[in-house]
């Protein structure tokens, strides 16, 4: 389904959405985001949201960049509360003078897709994640949660319950 700006605004108003995360990637494809309030959404669609880019790898030279949310990428974040919901949208990036940022990974991907649209080539995604132990102070470590291999089962695979909860939350 294709979503319009008005579809998103209506959804936000009807579904008790309190925060809208505007998502983009640094030049090293590290995901970044800012949150805006519902009363800022229309302005975000019309003019974009300017942010300081001086500390975002690959965008330092611009000083500021402008985030333009793509309404067709709207997604409800299921791990947030049902009251005061949170949605996210991926953003296109421009300079404050309106020029597209050519090093934006989203722009590069869109151009690649456009360049092969008549060829028999397809893009897809694959989700993989890893579970790691926490230390005594609750901080993340790089120690694997288990030593299972690809497609193992319990008791070697200790991630079954986590995957089950993720699937049920996303369903």
CSV table of N, CA and C in Angstrom, one decimal:
chain,number,residue,atom,x,y,z
A,1,UNK,N,0.8,-1.2,0.0
A,1,UNK,CA,0.0,0.0,0.0
A,1,UNK,C,0.9,1.2,0.0
A,2,UNK,N,0.5,2.3,-0.7
A,2,UNK,CA,1.2,3.5,-0.8
A,2,UNK,C,0.5,4.5,0.2
A,3,UNK,N,1.3,5.1,1.1
A,3,UNK,CA,0.7,6.0,2.1
A,3,UNK,C,1.0,7.5,1.6
A,4,UNK,N,0.1,8.3,1.8
A,4,UNK,CA,0.3,9.7,1.5
A,4,UNK,C,0.6,10.5,2.8
A,5,UNK,N,1.0,11.7,2.7
A,5,UNK,CA,1.2,12.6,3.9
A,5,UNK,C,-0.1,12.7,4.7
A,6,UNK,N,-1.2,12.8,4.0
A,6,UNK,CA,-2.5,12.9,4.7
A,6,UNK,C,-2.8,11.6,5.5
A,7,UNK,N,-2.5,10.5,4.9
A,7,UNK,CA,-2.7,9.2,5.5
A,7,UNK,C,-2.0,9.1,6.9
A,8,UNK,N,-0.7,9.6,6.8
A,8,UNK,CA,0.1,9.6,8.0
A,8,UNK,C,-0.5,10.5,9.1
A,9,UNK,N,-0.8,11.7,8.7
A,9,UNK,CA,-1.3,12.7,9.6
A,9,UNK,C,-2.6,12.2,10.2
A,10,UNK,N,-3.5,11.6,9.4
A,10,UNK,CA,-4.8,11.0,10.0
A,10,UNK,C,-4.5,9.9,11.0
A,11,UNK,N,-3.5,9.0,10.6
A,11,UNK,CA,-3.1,7.9,11.5
A,11,UNK,C,-2.6,8.4,12.8
A,12,UNK,N,-1.8,9.4,12.8
A,12,UNK,CA,-1.2,10.0,14.0
A,12,UNK,C,-2.3,10.6,14.9
A,13,UNK,N,-3.3,11.2,14.3
A,13,UNK,CA,-4.4,11.8,15.1
A,13,UNK,C,-5.3,10.8,15.6
A,14,UNK,N,-5.6,9.7,14.9
A,14,UNK,CA,-6.6,8.7,15.3
A,14,UNK,C,-6.0,7.7,16.2
A,15,UNK,N,-4.7,7.4,16.2
A,15,UNK,CA,-4.1,6.3,16.9
A,15,UNK,C,-3.3,6.7,18.1
A,16,UNK,N,-3.4,7.9,18.6
A,16,UNK,CA,-2.7,8.3,19.8
A,16,UNK,C,-1.2,8.2,19.7
A,17,UNK,N,-0.7,8.6,18.5
A,17,UNK,CA,0.8,8.7,18.3
A,17,UNK,C,1.3,9.9,19.0
A,18,UNK,N,2.3,9.8,19.8
A,18,UNK,CA,2.9,10.9,20.5
A,18,UNK,C,4.3,11.3,20.0
A,19,UNK,N,5.0,10.4,19.4
A,19,UNK,CA,6.3,10.7,18.9
A,19,UNK,C,6.4,10.1,17.5
A,20,UNK,N,7.1,10.9,16.6
A,20,UNK,CA,7.4,10.4,15.2
A,20,UNK,C,8.9,10.4,15.1
A,21,UNK,N,9.5,9.3,14.9
A,21,UNK,CA,11.0,9.2,14.7
A,21,UNK,C,11.3,9.3,13.2
A,22,UNK,N,12.2,10.3,12.9
A,22,UNK,CA,12.7,10.5,11.6
A,22,UNK,C,14.0,9.8,11.5
A,23,UNK,N,14.1,8.8,10.6
A,23,UNK,CA,15.3,8.0,10.6
A,23,UNK,C,16.1,8.2,9.3
A,24,UNK,N,17.4,8.2,9.4
A,24,UNK,CA,18.3,8.3,8.3
A,24,UNK,C,19.6,7.5,8.7
A,25,UNK,N,20.5,7.4,7.7
A,25,UNK,CA,21.7,6.7,8.0
A,25,UNK,C,22.9,7.7,7.7
A,26,UNK,N,24.0,7.5,8.6
A,26,UNK,CA,25.2,8.2,8.3
A,26,UNK,C,25.8,7.7,7.0
A,27,UNK,N,26.9,8.3,6.6
A,27,UNK,CA,27.6,7.8,5.4
A,27,UNK,C,28.2,6.4,5.6
A,28,UNK,N,28.4,6.0,6.8
A,28,UNK,CA,28.8,4.7,7.1
A,28,UNK,C,27.7,3.7,7.4
A,29,UNK,N,26.5,4.1,7.1
A,29,UNK,CA,25.2,3.4,7.2
A,29,UNK,C,24.9,3.1,8.7
A,30,UNK,N,25.3,3.9,9.6
A,30,UNK,CA,24.9,3.8,11.0
A,30,UNK,C,23.5,4.5,11.1
A,31,UNK,N,22.5,3.8,11.5
A,31,UNK,CA,21.2,4.4,11.6
A,31,UNK,C,21.1,5.5,12.7
A,32,UNK,N,20.5,6.6,12.4
A,32,UNK,CA,20.4,7.7,13.3
A,32,UNK,C,18.9,8.1,13.3
A,33,UNK,N,18.5,8.8,14.3
A,33,UNK,CA,17.1,9.3,14.3
A,33,UNK,C,16.9,10.4,15.2
A,34,UNK,N,15.9,11.2,15.0
A,34,UNK,CA,15.4,12.2,15.9
A,34,UNK,C,13.9,12.0,16.1
A,35,UNK,N,13.4,12.5,17.2
A,35,UNK,CA,11.9,12.4,17.4
A,35,UNK,C,11.3,13.8,17.3
A,36,UNK,N,10.1,13.8,16.6
A,36,UNK,CA,9.4,15.1,16.6
A,36,UNK,C,8.0,14.8,17.2
A,37,UNK,N,7.3,15.8,17.6
A,37,UNK,CA,6.0,15.7,18.1
A,37,UNK,C,4.9,15.8,17.0
A,38,UNK,N,3.7,15.3,17.2
A,38,UNK,CA,2.7,15.3,16.1
A,38,UNK,C,2.4,16.7,15.6
A,39,UNK,N,2.6,17.8,16.4
A,39,UNK,CA,2.3,19.1,15.9
A,39,UNK,C,3.4,19.6,15.0
A,40,UNK,N,4.5,18.9,14.8
A,40,UNK,CA,5.6,19.2,13.9
A,40,UNK,C,5.5,18.5,12.6
A,41,UNK,N,4.6,17.5,12.5
A,41,UNK,CA,4.6,16.6,11.4
A,41,UNK,C,4.3,17.3,10.1
A,42,UNK,N,3.3,18.1,10.0
A,42,UNK,CA,2.9,18.8,8.8
A,42,UNK,C,4.1,19.6,8.3
A,43,UNK,N,4.7,20.4,9.2
A,43,UNK,CA,5.9,21.1,8.8
A,43,UNK,C,7.0,20.2,8.3
A,44,UNK,N,7.2,19.0,8.9
A,44,UNK,CA,8.2,18.1,8.4
A,44,UNK,C,7.9,17.7,7.0
A,45,UNK,N,6.6,17.4,6.7
A,45,UNK,CA,6.3,17.1,5.3
A,45,UNK,C,6.5,18.2,4.3
A,46,UNK,N,6.1,19.4,4.7
A,46,UNK,CA,6.2,20.5,3.8
A,46,UNK,C,7.6,21.1,3.6
A,47,UNK,N,8.3,21.3,4.7
A,47,UNK,CA,9.6,22.0,4.6
A,47,UNK,C,10.8,21.1,5.0
A,48,UNK,N,10.5,20.0,5.7
A,48,UNK,CA,11.6,19.2,6.3
A,48,UNK,C,12.0,19.7,7.7
A,49,UNK,N,12.8,18.9,8.3
A,49,UNK,CA,13.3,19.3,9.7
A,49,UNK,C,14.8,19.4,9.6
A,50,UNK,N,15.3,20.6,9.8
A,50,UNK,CA,16.8,20.8,9.8
A,50,UNK,C,17.4,20.4,11.1
A,51,UNK,N,18.5,19.7,10.9
A,51,UNK,CA,19.3,19.3,12.1
A,51,UNK,C,20.8,19.6,11.9
A,52,UNK,N,21.5,19.7,13.0
A,52,UNK,CA,23.0,19.9,12.9
A,52,UNK,C,23.6,18.6,12.5
A,53,UNK,N,24.4,18.7,11.5
A,53,UNK,CA,25.1,17.5,11.0
A,53,UNK,C,26.6,17.5,11.3
A,54,UNK,N,27.0,18.4,12.1
A,54,UNK,CA,28.4,18.5,12.3
A,54,UNK,C,29.1,17.3,13.1
A,55,UNK,N,28.3,16.5,13.7
A,55,UNK,CA,28.8,15.3,14.4
A,55,UNK,C,28.4,14.0,13.8
A,56,UNK,N,27.8,14.1,12.6
A,56,UNK,CA,27.3,12.9,11.9
A,56,UNK,C,28.3,12.5,10.8
A,57,UNK,N,28.9,11.4,10.9
A,57,UNK,CA,30.0,11.0,10.0
A,57,UNK,C,29.6,11.0,8.6
A,58,UNK,N,30.4,11.8,7.8
A,58,UNK,CA,30.1,11.9,6.4
A,58,UNK,C,29.3,13.1,6.0
A,59,UNK,N,28.7,13.8,7.0
A,59,UNK,CA,27.8,14.9,6.7
A,59,UNK,C,28.3,16.2,7.4
A,60,UNK,N,29.5,16.1,8.0
A,60,UNK,CA,30.1,17.2,8.8
A,60,UNK,C,30.2,18.5,8.0
A,61,UNK,N,30.5,18.4,6.7
A,61,UNK,CA,30.8,19.6,5.9
A,61,UNK,C,29.6,20.4,5.6
A,62,UNK,N,28.4,19.8,5.8
A,62,UNK,CA,27.2,20.6,5.5
A,62,UNK,C,26.7,21.5,6.7
A,63,UNK,N,27.2,21.2,7.9
A,63,UNK,CA,26.7,22.0,9.0
A,63,UNK,C,25.3,21.7,9.4
A,64,UNK,N,24.4,21.8,8.5
A,64,UNK,CA,23.0,21.4,8.7
A,64,UNK,C,22.5,20.5,7.6
A,65,UNK,N,21.7,19.6,7.8
A,65,UNK,CA,21.0,18.8,6.8
A,65,UNK,C,19.5,18.9,7.1
A,66,UNK,N,18.7,18.6,6.1
A,66,UNK,CA,17.3,18.7,6.3
A,66,UNK,C,16.7,17.3,6.0
A,67,UNK,N,15.9,16.8,7.0
A,67,UNK,CA,15.3,15.5,6.9
A,67,UNK,C,13.9,15.7,6.3
A,68,UNK,N,13.6,14.9,5.2
A,68,UNK,CA,12.3,14.9,4.6
A,68,UNK,C,11.7,13.5,4.7
A,69,UNK,N,10.7,13.3,5.6
A,69,UNK,CA,10.1,12.0,5.9
A,69,UNK,C,9.4,11.5,4.6
A,70,UNK,N,9.5,10.2,4.4
A,70,UNK,CA,8.8,9.5,3.3
A,70,UNK,C,7.6,8.8,3.9
A,71,UNK,N,6.4,9.3,3.6
A,71,UNK,CA,5.2,8.8,4.2
A,71,UNK,C,5.0,7.3,3.9
A,72,UNK,N,5.5,6.8,2.8
A,72,UNK,CA,5.3,5.4,2.4
A,72,UNK,C,6.1,4.5,3.3
A,73,UNK,N,7.0,5.0,4.2
A,73,UNK,CA,7.8,4.1,5.0
A,73,UNK,C,7.3,4.1,6.4
A,74,UNK,N,6.1,4.6,6.7
A,74,UNK,CA,5.6,4.6,8.0
A,74,UNK,C,5.5,3.2,8.6
A,75,UNK,N,5.9,3.1,9.9
A,75,UNK,CA,5.9,1.9,10.6
A,75,UNK,C,5.6,2.2,12.1
A,76,UNK,N,4.7,1.5,12.7
A,76,UNK,CA,4.5,1.5,14.1
A,76,UNK,C,5.5,0.8,14.8
A,77,UNK,N,6.2,1.3,15.9
A,77,UNK,CA,7.2,0.6,16.7
A,77,UNK,C,6.4,-0.2,17.7
A,78,UNK,N,6.3,-1.5,17.5
A,78,UNK,CA,5.5,-2.4,18.4
A,78,UNK,C,6.0,-2.5,19.8
A,79,UNK,N,7.2,-2.2,20.1
A,79,UNK,CA,7.8,-2.4,21.4
A,79,UNK,C,7.5,-1.1,22.3
A,80,UNK,N,6.9,-0.1,21.7
A,80,UNK,CA,6.5,1.1,22.5
A,80,UNK,C,5.1,0.9,23.0
A,81,UNK,N,4.7,1.7,24.0
A,81,UNK,CA,3.3,1.5,24.6
A,81,UNK,C,2.2,1.7,23.6
A,82,UNK,N,1.0,1.1,23.9
A,82,UNK,CA,-0.1,1.3,23.0
A,82,UNK,C,-0.7,2.6,23.2
A,83,UNK,N,-0.6,3.2,24.4
A,83,UNK,CA,-1.0,4.6,24.6
A,83,UNK,C,0.3,5.4,24.4
A,84,UNK,N,0.2,6.5,23.7
A,84,UNK,CA,1.3,7.3,23.4
A,84,UNK,C,2.2,6.6,22.4
A,85,UNK,N,1.7,6.1,21.3
A,85,UNK,CA,2.4,5.3,20.4
A,85,UNK,C,3.6,6.1,19.7
A,86,UNK,N,4.5,5.3,19.1
A,86,UNK,CA,5.6,5.8,18.4
A,86,UNK,C,5.6,5.2,17.0
A,87,UNK,N,5.8,6.1,16.0
A,87,UNK,CA,6.0,5.6,14.6
A,87,UNK,C,7.3,6.1,14.1
A,88,UNK,N,7.8,5.5,13.0
A,88,UNK,CA,9.0,5.9,12.4
A,88,UNK,C,8.8,6.0,10.9
A,89,UNK,N,9.6,6.9,10.3
A,89,UNK,CA,9.6,7.1,8.8
A,89,UNK,C,11.0,7.3,8.4
A,90,UNK,N,11.5,6.7,7.3
A,90,UNK,CA,12.8,7.0,6.8
A,90,UNK,C,12.7,8.3,6.0
A,91,UNK,N,13.9,8.9,6.0
A,91,UNK,CA,13.9,10.3,5.4
A,91,UNK,C,14.9,10.4,4.3
A,92,UNK,N,14.6,11.3,3.3
A,92,UNK,CA,15.5,11.7,2.3
A,92,UNK,C,16.2,12.9,2.9
A,93,UNK,N,17.4,13.1,2.4
A,93,UNK,CA,18.3,14.2,3.0
A,93,UNK,C,18.6,15.2,1.9
A,94,UNK,N,18.5,16.5,2.3
A,94,UNK,CA,19.0,17.6,1.5
A,94,UNK,C,19.8,18.6,2.3
A,95,UNK,N,20.5,19.5,1.6
A,95,UNK,CA,21.2,20.6,2.2
A,95,UNK,C,20.1,21.6,2.6
A,96,UNK,N,20.5,22.6,3.3
A,96,UNK,CA,19.5,23.7,3.6
A,96,UNK,C,19.1,24.5,2.4
A,97,UNK,N,19.9,24.4,1.3
A,97,UNK,CA,19.6,25.1,0.1
A,97,UNK,C,18.7,24.2,-0.8
A,98,UNK,N,18.4,23.0,-0.4
A,98,UNK,CA,17.5,22.1,-1.1
A,98,UNK,C,18.2,21.1,-2.1
A,99,UNK,N,19.5,21.1,-2.1
A,99,UNK,CA,20.2,20.1,-2.9
A,99,UNK,C,20.2,18.7,-2.3
A,100,UNK,N,20.0,17.7,-3.1
A,100,UNK,CA,20.0,16.3,-2.6
A,100,UNK,C,21.5,16.1,-2.1
A,101,UNK,N,21.6,15.3,-1.0
A,101,UNK,CA,22.9,14.9,-0.5
A,101,UNK,C,23.2,13.6,-1.3
A,102,UNK,N,24.2,13.7,-2.2
A,102,UNK,CA,24.5,12.6,-3.1
A,102,UNK,C,25.1,11.4,-2.4
A,103,UNK,N,25.7,11.6,-1.2
A,103,UNK,CA,26.3,10.5,-0.4
A,103,UNK,C,25.3,9.8,0.5
A,104,UNK,N,24.0,10.2,0.5
A,104,UNK,CA,23.0,9.5,1.3
A,104,UNK,C,22.8,8.1,0.8
A,105,UNK,N,22.9,7.2,1.8
A,105,UNK,CA,22.8,5.8,1.4
A,105,UNK,C,21.4,5.5,0.8
A,106,UNK,N,20.4,6.2,1.3
A,106,UNK,CA,19.0,6.0,0.8
A,106,UNK,C,18.9,6.5,-0.6
A,107,UNK,N,19.5,7.6,-0.9
A,107,UNK,CA,19.5,8.1,-2.3
A,107,UNK,C,20.3,7.2,-3.2
A,108,UNK,N,21.4,6.6,-2.8
A,108,UNK,CA,22.2,5.7,-3.6
A,108,UNK,C,21.4,4.5,-3.9
A,109,UNK,N,20.7,3.9,-2.9
A,109,UNK,CA,19.9,2.7,-3.1
A,109,UNK,C,18.8,3.0,-4.1
A,110,UNK,N,18.1,4.2,-4.0
A,110,UNK,CA,17.0,4.5,-4.9
A,110,UNK,C,17.5,4.6,-6.3
A,111,UNK,N,18.7,5.2,-6.5
A,111,UNK,CA,19.3,5.4,-7.8
A,111,UNK,C,19.6,4.0,-8.4
A,112,UNK,N,20.2,3.1,-7.6
A,112,UNK,CA,20.5,1.8,-8.0
A,112,UNK,C,19.3,1.0,-8.5
A,113,UNK,N,18.2,1.1,-7.7
A,113,UNK,CA,16.9,0.5,-8.1
A,113,UNK,C,16.4,1.0,-9.4
A,114,UNK,N,16.4,2.4,-9.5
A,114,UNK,CA,16.0,3.0,-10.7
A,114,UNK,C,16.8,2.6,-12.0
A,115,UNK,N,18.1,2.4,-11.8
A,115,UNK,CA,18.9,2.1,-12.9
A,115,UNK,C,18.7,0.7,-13.4
A,116,UNK,N,18.2,-0.2,-12.6
A,116,UNK,CA,18.0,-1.6,-13.0
A,116,UNK,C,16.5,-2.0,-13.2
A,117,UNK,N,15.6,-1.0,-13.1
A,117,UNK,CA,14.2,-1.4,-13.1
A,117,UNK,C,13.7,-2.2,-14.3
A,118,UNK,N,14.4,-2.1,-15.4
A,118,UNK,CA,13.9,-2.9,-16.6
A,118,UNK,C,14.7,-4.2,-16.7
A,119,UNK,N,15.6,-4.4,-15.8
A,119,UNK,CA,16.4,-5.7,-15.9
A,119,UNK,C,15.8,-6.7,-14.9
A,120,UNK,N,16.3,-7.9,-15.1
A,120,UNK,CA,15.7,-9.0,-14.2
A,120,UNK,C,16.6,-9.2,-13.0
A,121,UNK,N,16.7,-8.1,-12.2
A,121,UNK,CA,17.4,-8.1,-11.0
A,121,UNK,C,16.5,-7.7,-9.8
A,122,UNK,N,16.6,-8.3,-8.7
A,122,UNK,CA,15.7,-8.0,-7.6
A,122,UNK,C,16.6,-7.8,-6.3
A,123,UNK,N,16.1,-6.9,-5.5
A,123,UNK,CA,16.7,-6.6,-4.2
A,123,UNK,C,15.8,-7.2,-3.1
A,124,UNK,N,16.4,-7.7,-2.1
A,124,UNK,CA,15.7,-8.2,-0.9
A,124,UNK,C,16.5,-8.0,0.3
A,125,UNK,N,15.9,-8.2,1.4
A,125,UNK,CA,16.6,-8.0,2.7
A,125,UNK,C,16.5,-9.3,3.5
A,126,UNK,N,17.4,-9.4,4.4
A,126,UNK,CA,17.5,-10.6,5.2
A,126,UNK,C,17.7,-10.1,6.7
A,127,UNK,N,17.0,-10.6,7.6
A,127,UNK,CA,17.1,-10.2,9.0
A,127,UNK,C,18.0,-11.2,9.7
A,128,UNK,N,19.0,-10.8,10.3
A,128,UNK,CA,19.9,-11.6,11.2
A,128,UNK,C,20.2,-10.9,12.4
A,129,UNK,N,20.2,-11.5,13.5
A,129,UNK,CA,20.6,-10.8,14.7
A,129,UNK,C,21.3,-11.7,15.6
A,130,UNK,N,22.0,-11.2,16.6
A,130,UNK,CA,22.8,-11.9,17.5
A,130,UNK,C,22.5,-11.5,18.9
A,131,UNK,N,22.5,-12.5,19.8
A,131,UNK,CA,22.2,-12.2,21.2
A,131,UNK,C,23.6,-12.3,22.0
A,132,UNK,N,23.8,-11.3,22.8
A,132,UNK,CA,25.0,-11.3,23.6
A,132,UNK,C,24.7,-11.1,25.1
A,133,UNK,N,25.6,-11.7,25.9
A,133,UNK,CA,25.4,-11.6,27.4
A,133,UNK,C,25.6,-10.2,27.8
A,134,UNK,N,25.1,-9.9,29.0
A,134,UNK,CA,25.4,-8.6,29.7
A,134,UNK,C,26.4,-8.9,30.8
A,135,UNK,N,27.1,-7.9,31.2
A,135,UNK,CA,28.0,-8.1,32.3
A,135,UNK,C,27.3,-7.9,33.7
A,136,UNK,N,28.0,-8.0,34.8
A,136,UNK,CA,27.4,-7.9,36.1
A,136,UNK,C,26.7,-6.5,36.3
A,137,UNK,N,27.1,-5.5,35.6
A,137,UNK,CA,26.5,-4.2,35.8
A,137,UNK,C,25.4,-3.9,34.7
A,138,UNK,N,25.0,-4.9,34.0
A,138,UNK,CA,24.0,-4.7,33.0
A,138,UNK,C,24.5,-4.1,31.7
A,139,UNK,N,25.8,-4.0,31.5
A,139,UNK,CA,26.3,-3.4,30.2
A,139,UNK,C,26.5,-4.5,29.2
A,140,UNK,N,26.3,-4.1,27.9
A,140,UNK,CA,26.5,-5.0,26.8
A,140,UNK,C,27.9,-5.5,26.7
A,141,UNK,N,28.0,-6.8,26.3
A,141,UNK,CA,29.4,-7.4,26.0
A,141,UNK,C,29.3,-7.9,24.6
A,142,UNK,N,30.4,-8.5,24.2
A,142,UNK,CA,30.5,-9.2,22.9
A,142,UNK,C,30.6,-10.7,23.1
A,143,UNK,N,30.2,-11.2,24.3
A,143,UNK,CA,30.1,-12.6,24.6
A,143,UNK,C,28.8,-13.2,24.1
A,144,UNK,N,28.8,-14.1,23.2
A,144,UNK,CA,27.6,-14.7,22.7
A,144,UNK,C,26.7,-15.3,23.8
A,145,UNK,N,25.4,-15.2,23.7
A,145,UNK,CA,24.4,-15.7,24.6
A,145,UNK,C,24.5,-17.2,24.6
A,146,UNK,N,24.8,-17.8,23.5
A,146,UNK,CA,24.9,-19.3,23.4
A,146,UNK,C,26.0,-19.6,22.3
A,147,UNK,N,26.3,-20.8,22.1
A,147,UNK,CA,27.3,-21.2,21.1
A,147,UNK,C,26.6,-22.1,20.0
A,148,UNK,N,25.4,-21.9,19.8
A,148,UNK,CA,24.6,-22.6,18.8
A,148,UNK,C,25.1,-22.2,17.4
A,149,UNK,N,24.8,-23.1,16.5
A,149,UNK,CA,25.2,-22.9,15.1
A,149,UNK,C,23.9,-22.6,14.3
A,150,UNK,N,24.0,-22.4,13.1
A,150,UNK,CA,22.9,-22.1,12.2
A,150,UNK,C,21.8,-23.2,12.3
A,151,UNK,N,20.6,-22.8,12.6
A,151,UNK,CA,19.4,-23.7,12.7
A,151,UNK,C,19.5,-24.8,13.7
A,152,UNK,N,20.3,-24.6,14.8
A,152,UNK,CA,20.3,-25.5,15.9
A,152,UNK,C,19.0,-25.4,16.7
A,153,UNK,N,18.8,-26.4,17.6
A,153,UNK,CA,17.6,-26.3,18.4
A,153,UNK,C,18.0,-26.4,19.9
A,154,UNK,N,17.0,-26.2,20.8
A,154,UNK,CA,17.3,-26.3,22.2
A,154,UNK,C,17.8,-27.7,22.5
A,155,UNK,N,18.7,-27.9,23.5
A,155,UNK,CA,19.2,-26.9,24.4
A,155,UNK,C,20.3,-26.0,23.9
A,156,UNK,N,20.9,-26.4,22.7
A,156,UNK,CA,22.0,-25.6,22.2
A,156,UNK,C,21.6,-24.2,21.9
A,157,UNK,N,20.5,-24.0,21.2
A,157,UNK,CA,19.9,-22.7,20.9
A,157,UNK,C,19.1,-22.2,22.0
A,158,UNK,N,19.7,-21.1,22.6
A,158,UNK,CA,19.0,-20.5,23.8
A,158,UNK,C,18.2,-19.3,23.4
A,159,UNK,N,18.1,-19.1,22.1
A,159,UNK,CA,17.3,-17.9,21.6
A,159,UNK,C,15.9,-18.1,21.1
A,160,UNK,N,15.4,-19.4,21.3
A,160,UNK,CA,14.1,-19.7,20.8
A,160,UNK,C,13.0,-18.8,21.5
A,161,UNK,N,13.1,-18.6,22.8
A,161,UNK,CA,12.1,-17.8,23.4
A,161,UNK,C,12.1,-16.3,23.0
A,162,UNK,N,13.3,-15.8,22.8
A,162,UNK,CA,13.5,-14.4,22.3
A,162,UNK,C,12.8,-14.3,20.9
A,163,UNK,N,13.2,-15.2,20.0
A,163,UNK,CA,12.6,-15.2,18.6
A,163,UNK,C,11.1,-15.3,18.7
A,164,UNK,N,10.6,-16.1,19.6
A,164,UNK,CA,9.1,-16.3,19.7
A,164,UNK,C,8.5,-15.0,20.1
A,165,UNK,N,9.0,-14.3,21.1
A,165,UNK,CA,8.5,-13.0,21.6
A,165,UNK,C,8.6,-12.0,20.5
A,166,UNK,N,9.6,-12.0,19.8
A,166,UNK,CA,9.8,-11.0,18.7
A,166,UNK,C,8.7,-11.2,17.6
A,167,UNK,N,8.5,-12.5,17.2
A,167,UNK,CA,7.4,-12.8,16.2
A,167,UNK,C,6.0,-12.4,16.7
A,168,UNK,N,5.8,-12.8,18.0
A,168,UNK,CA,4.4,-12.5,18.5
A,168,UNK,C,4.2,-10.9,18.7
A,169,UNK,N,5.3,-10.2,19.0
A,169,UNK,CA,5.2,-8.7,19.1
A,169,UNK,C,5.0,-8.1,17.7
A,170,UNK,N,5.6,-8.7,16.7
A,170,UNK,CA,5.5,-8.1,15.4
A,170,UNK,C,4.2,-8.5,14.6
A,171,UNK,N,3.6,-9.5,15.1
A,171,UNK,CA,2.4,-10.1,14.4
A,171,UNK,C,1.3,-9.2,14.6
